[in-house]
């Protein structure tokens, strides 16, 4: 497994996104555990989760609990950086709501600590800006958690360039990651990716393959990805992840998965080398 860095921690160049294993349409626990274990066996040392990755109102933190169980039952579990998030909520009716208040973020962090069974969270990220709360107050709570040792590294998610700069300033230059939506269908985070490259901050594309319902359609929706995949004898999904990795050494994609075979396929992208003309063709999509 090739590696990259988040802050001062070396992680696998591709991580595992846990959301599909806990929201609507999720598999049974046995398959989810098998998926996480398959990722570990293949060299994954970064797993992304959030307290909001659950389906029903009474099961907040379902995905965190699942990941903690999977890591505790595998010999390589201790070597994994778990990145979780706070500030998003799911009332249980399928909707997503926000609470970026410092009080909520600190309480959410404490709950995540208990579910993950750790003394300090490896990477804690502010999930999404709350328009009712000044951004500086929300990030200030993340700074406090960092200063108190409740979290070891701090990140933000769904942030524009202005907020990346603001968060890094509030955190005293200690912002280590930005997690934004980025995929062939969603390219508007290019400015954030470039800024992270300039600052040496890890950029974690979420839904890099287009999301749970569309990941399997990538090749049919975007012909250049299918053409390059056929030329290399690999899946369009591998081509997509290799294309992202080629954009910058700060990029660490976190494709979601709920099947061992799909995460194994995604991880093979670290060994796929694309020619400059292929990258240019994919960039033009």
Coordinates of N, CA and C in Angstrom, one line a residue, residues 2-3 7 12 29 67 75 82 91 112 114 135 142 153 166 193 220 250:
X2 N 0.6 2.1 -0.9 CA 1.3 3.4 -1.0 C 0.8 4.3 0.2
X3 N 1.6 5.2 0.6 CA 1.1 6.1 1.7 C 1.2 7.6 1.4
X7 N -1.3 15.6 8.5 CA -0.5 16.1 9.6 C 0.8 15.4 9.7
X12 N -2.6 5.2 4.6 CA -2.7 4.6 3.3 C -3.2 5.7 2.3
X29 N -24.5 -6.6 9.8 CA -23.2 -6.3 10.5 C -22.1 -7.2 10.0
X67 N -17.2 0.6 13.6 CA -15.8 0.6 13.3 C -14.9 0.2 14.5
X75 N -6.1 -7.8 14.1 CA -4.7 -7.6 14.5 C -4.2 -6.2 14.1
X82 N -8.5 6.8 12.8 CA -9.9 6.9 12.6 C -10.2 8.4 12.6
X91 N -32.3 13.3 12.4 CA -33.4 13.2 13.2 C -34.0 11.8 13.2
X112 N -18.3 10.6 21.0 CA -17.5 9.9 20.0 C -16.3 9.2 20.6
X114 N -16.3 8.0 23.6 CA -16.8 6.8 24.3 C -17.1 5.7 23.3
X135 N -18.9 30.9 12.1 CA -17.9 29.9 11.8 C -16.8 29.9 12.8
X142 N -13.4 23.3 18.1 CA -12.4 22.3 17.7 C -11.0 22.6 18.2
X153 N -5.6 15.6 16.1 CA -5.5 16.5 14.9 C -6.9 17.0 14.6
X166 N -9.5 30.8 7.3 CA -10.0 31.2 8.6 C -9.8 30.1 9.6
X193 N -9.0 22.2 -3.4 CA -7.9 21.2 -3.6 C -6.6 21.9 -3.9
X220 N -20.3 4.2 -17.4 CA -21.4 4.4 -18.4 C -21.7 5.9 -18.5
X250 N -1.3 15.6 -1.8 CA -2.1 15.9 -0.6 C -3.5 15.2 -0.7

